[in-house]
Amino acid sequence: MKILTGNDLKTGAVTWWTGVGWSLDVNQAADVGEDGAKIIAREEGAQNVFAAYVIDGEKDADGVRPAHIKDRIRALGPTVRPDLTLKPSDPEAVNWVI
């Protein structure tokens, strides 16, 4: 599975392409197949996102998980302050990164 990630132009927040727009939730990421470069060009041109790139991901019963640890950290949030992650009430969330 190929997914897109980038940063919100106004806030800098990590975002994921859903197939129709951008979301803060990696589980809403859509498989872009071979269309990633076209989507990036269109979305960056429309100033909806910046620094977007295509990554490998995996989808299973638990949702979408980026293949590389760098992007899993981007998806979850800070690893040194679990209370600031996107899942602060989930004590197992940090294990998802590794």
C-alpha positions as protocol buffer text, in pm:
chain_id: "A"
residue {
  index: 1
  type: MET
  ca { x: 0 y: 0 z: 0 }
}
residue {
  index: 2
  type: LYS
  ca { x: 127 y: 349 z: -88 }
}
residue {
  index: 3
  type: ILE
  ca { x: 5 y: 643 z: 122 }
}
residue {
  index: 4
  type: LEU
  ca { x: 73 y: 1016 z: 122 }
}
residue {
  index: 5
  type: THR
  ca { x: 185 y: 1225 z: 414 }
}
residue {
  index: 6
  type: GLY
  ca { x: 267 y: 1592 z: 436 }
}
residue {
  index: 7
  type: ASN
  ca { x: 221 y: 1893 z: 658 }
}
residue {
  index: 8
  type: ASP
  ca { x: -70 y: 2130 z: 689 }
}
residue {
  index: 9
  type: LEU
  ca { x: 24 y: 2463 z: 534 }
}
residue {
  index: 10
  type: LYS
  ca { x: -122 y: 2674 z: 815 }
}
residue {
  index: 11
  type: THR
  ca { x: -40 y: 2471 z: 1128 }
}
residue {
  index: 12
  type: GLY
  ca { x: 247 y: 2245 z: 1023 }
}
residue {
  index: 13
  type: ALA
  ca { x: 56 y: 1944 z: 1158 }
}
residue {
  index: 14
  type: VAL
  ca { x: 128 y: 1604 z: 1006 }
}
residue {
  index: 15
  type: THR
  ca { x: -148 y: 1509 z: 763 }
}
residue {
  index: 16
  type: TRP
  ca { x: -249 y: 1201 z: 563 }
}
residue {
  index: 17
  type: TRP
  ca { x: -425 y: 1188 z: 224 }
}
residue {
  index: 18
  type: THR
  ca { x: -771 y: 1031 z: 257 }
}
residue {
  index: 19
  type: GLY
  ca { x: -859 y: 1014 z: -110 }
}
residue {
  index: 20
  type: VAL
  ca { x: -1061 y: 1338 z: -97 }
}
residue {
  index: 21
  type: GLY
  ca { x: -868 y: 1558 z: 145 }
}
residue {
  index: 22
  type: TRP
  ca { x: -621 y: 1558 z: 432 }
}
residue {
  index: 23
  type: SER
  ca { x: -667 y: 1418 z: 784 }
}
residue {
  index: 24
  type: LEU
  ca { x: -468 y: 1415 z: 1107 }
}
residue {
  index: 25
  type: ASP
  ca { x: -561 y: 1047 z: 1152 }
}
residue {
  index: 26
  type: VAL
  ca { x: -335 y: 799 z: 974 }
}
residue {
  index: 27
  type: ASN
  ca { x: -615 y: 540 z: 984 }
}
residue {
  index: 28
  type: GLN
  ca { x: -802 y: 749 z: 729 }
}
residue {
  index: 29
  type: ALA
  ca { x: -511 y: 732 z: 482 }
}
residue {
  index: 30
  type: ALA
  ca { x: -605 y: 598 z: 138 }
}
residue {
  index: 31
  type: ASP
  ca { x: -396 y: 381 z: -91 }
}
residue {
  index: 32
  type: VAL
  ca { x: -280 y: 605 z: -376 }
}
residue {
  index: 33
  type: GLY
  ca { x: -117 y: 333 z: -582 }
}
residue {
  index: 34
  type: GLU
  ca { x: 90 y: 487 z: -860 }
}
residue {
  index: 35
  type: ASP
  ca { x: -94 y: 823 z: -846 }
}
residue {
  index: 36
  type: GLY
  ca { x: 103 y: 972 z: -557 }
}
residue {
  index: 37
  type: ALA
  ca { x: 314 y: 1216 z: -759 }
}
residue {
  index: 38
  type: LYS
  ca { x: 8 y: 1351 z: -942 }
}
residue {
  index: 39
  type: ILE
  ca { x: -184 y: 1402 z: -618 }
}
residue {
  index: 40
  type: ILE
  ca { x: 115 y: 1574 z: -456 }
}
residue {
  index: 41
  type: ALA
  ca { x: 158 y: 1811 z: -750 }
}
residue {
  index: 42
  type: ARG
  ca { x: -212 y: 1903 z: -745 }
}
residue {
  index: 43
  type: GLU
  ca { x: -238 y: 1943 z: -365 }
}
residue {
  index: 44
  type: GLU
  ca { x: 86 y: 2139 z: -323 }
}
residue {
  index: 45
  type: GLY
  ca { x: -12 y: 2357 z: -621 }
}
residue {
  index: 46
  type: ALA
  ca { x: -344 y: 2433 z: -452 }
}
residue {
  index: 47
  type: GLN
  ca { x: -152 y: 2508 z: -130 }
}
residue {
  index: 48
  type: ASN
  ca { x: -346 y: 2246 z: 66 }
}
residue {
  index: 49
  type: VAL
  ca { x: -30 y: 2078 z: 196 }
}
residue {
  index: 50
  type: PHE
  ca { x: 348 y: 2117 z: 182 }
}
residue {
  index: 51
  type: ALA
  ca { x: 642 y: 1875 z: 190 }
}
residue {
  index: 52
  type: ALA
  ca { x: 419 y: 1586 z: 86 }
}
residue {
  index: 53
  type: TYR
  ca { x: 572 y: 1251 z: -6 }
}
residue {
  index: 54
  type: VAL
  ca { x: 470 y: 893 z: -80 }
}
residue {
  index: 55
  type: ILE
  ca { x: 545 y: 620 z: 176 }
}
residue {
  index: 56
  type: ASP
  ca { x: 483 y: 250 z: 214 }
}
residue {
  index: 57
  type: GLY
  ca { x: 212 y: 150 z: 455 }
}
residue {
  index: 58
  type: GLU
  ca { x: 31 y: -159 z: 577 }
}
residue {
  index: 59
  type: LYS
  ca { x: -338 y: -200 z: 644 }
}
residue {
  index: 60
  type: ASP
  ca { x: -472 y: -459 z: 884 }
}
residue {
  index: 61
  type: ALA
  ca { x: -758 y: -501 z: 1130 }
}
residue {
  index: 62
  type: ASP
  ca { x: -607 y: -230 z: 1354 }
}
residue {
  index: 63
  type: GLY
  ca { x: -593 y: 27 z: 1073 }
}
residue {
  index: 64
  type: VAL
  ca { x: -316 y: 181 z: 864 }
}
residue {
  index: 65
  type: ARG
  ca { x: 44 y: 166 z: 984 }
}
residue {
  index: 66
  type: PRO
  ca { x: 333 y: 338 z: 805 }
}
residue {
  index: 67
  type: ALA
  ca { x: 609 y: 88 z: 721 }
}
residue {
  index: 68
  type: HIS
  ca { x: 901 y: 304 z: 840 }
}
residue {
  index: 69
  type: ILE
  ca { x: 952 y: 399 z: 1205 }
}
residue {
  index: 70
  type: LYS
  ca { x: 1009 y: 767 z: 1113 }
}
residue {
  index: 71
  type: ASP
  ca { x: 660 y: 791 z: 968 }
}
residue {
  index: 72
  type: ARG
  ca { x: 504 y: 593 z: 1255 }
}
residue {
  index: 73
  type: ILE
  ca { x: 650 y: 853 z: 1492 }
}
residue {
  index: 74
  type: ARG
  ca { x: 505 y: 1130 z: 1270 }
}
residue {
  index: 75
  type: ALA
  ca { x: 166 y: 953 z: 1283 }
}
residue {
  index: 76
  type: LEU
  ca { x: 158 y: 916 z: 1659 }
}
residue {
  index: 77
  type: GLY
  ca { x: 337 y: 1226 z: 1786 }
}
residue {
  index: 78
  type: PRO
  ca { x: 617 y: 1277 z: 2040 }
}
residue {
  index: 79
  type: THR
  ca { x: 765 y: 957 z: 2183 }
}
residue {
  index: 80
  type: VAL
  ca { x: 914 y: 1127 z: 2489 }
}
residue {
  index: 81
  type: ARG
  ca { x: 583 y: 1274 z: 2606 }
}
residue {
  index: 82
  type: PRO
  ca { x: 304 y: 1015 z: 2559 }
}
residue {
  index: 83
  type: ASP
  ca { x: 58 y: 1268 z: 2703 }
}
residue {
  index: 84
  type: LEU
  ca { x: 114 y: 1483 z: 2391 }
}
residue {
  index: 85
  type: THR
  ca { x: 56 y: 1205 z: 2135 }
}
residue {
  index: 86
  type: LEU
  ca { x: -258 y: 1177 z: 1924 }
}
residue {
  index: 87
  type: LYS
  ca { x: -363 y: 887 z: 2152 }
}
residue {
  index: 88
  type: PRO
  ca { x: -277 y: 1011 z: 2504 }
}
residue {
  index: 89
  type: SER
  ca { x: -525 y: 781 z: 2680 }
}
residue {
  index: 90
  type: ASP
  ca { x: -387 y: 466 z: 2513 }
}
residue {
  index: 91
  type: PRO
  ca { x: -95 y: 328 z: 2721 }
}
residue {
  index: 92
  type: GLU
  ca { x: -6 y: 87 z: 2438 }
}
residue {
  index: 93
  type: ALA
  ca { x: 18 y: 359 z: 2171 }
}
residue {
  index: 94
  type: VAL
  ca { x: 396 y: 393 z: 2198 }
}
residue {
  index: 95
  type: ASN
  ca { x: 434 y: 18 z: 2133 }
}
residue {
  index: 96
  type: TRP
  ca { x: 262 y: 77 z: 1796 }
}
residue {
  index: 97
  type: VAL
  ca { x: 563 y: 282 z: 1684 }
}
residue {
  index: 98
  type: ILE
  ca { x: 810 y: 0 z: 1739 }
}
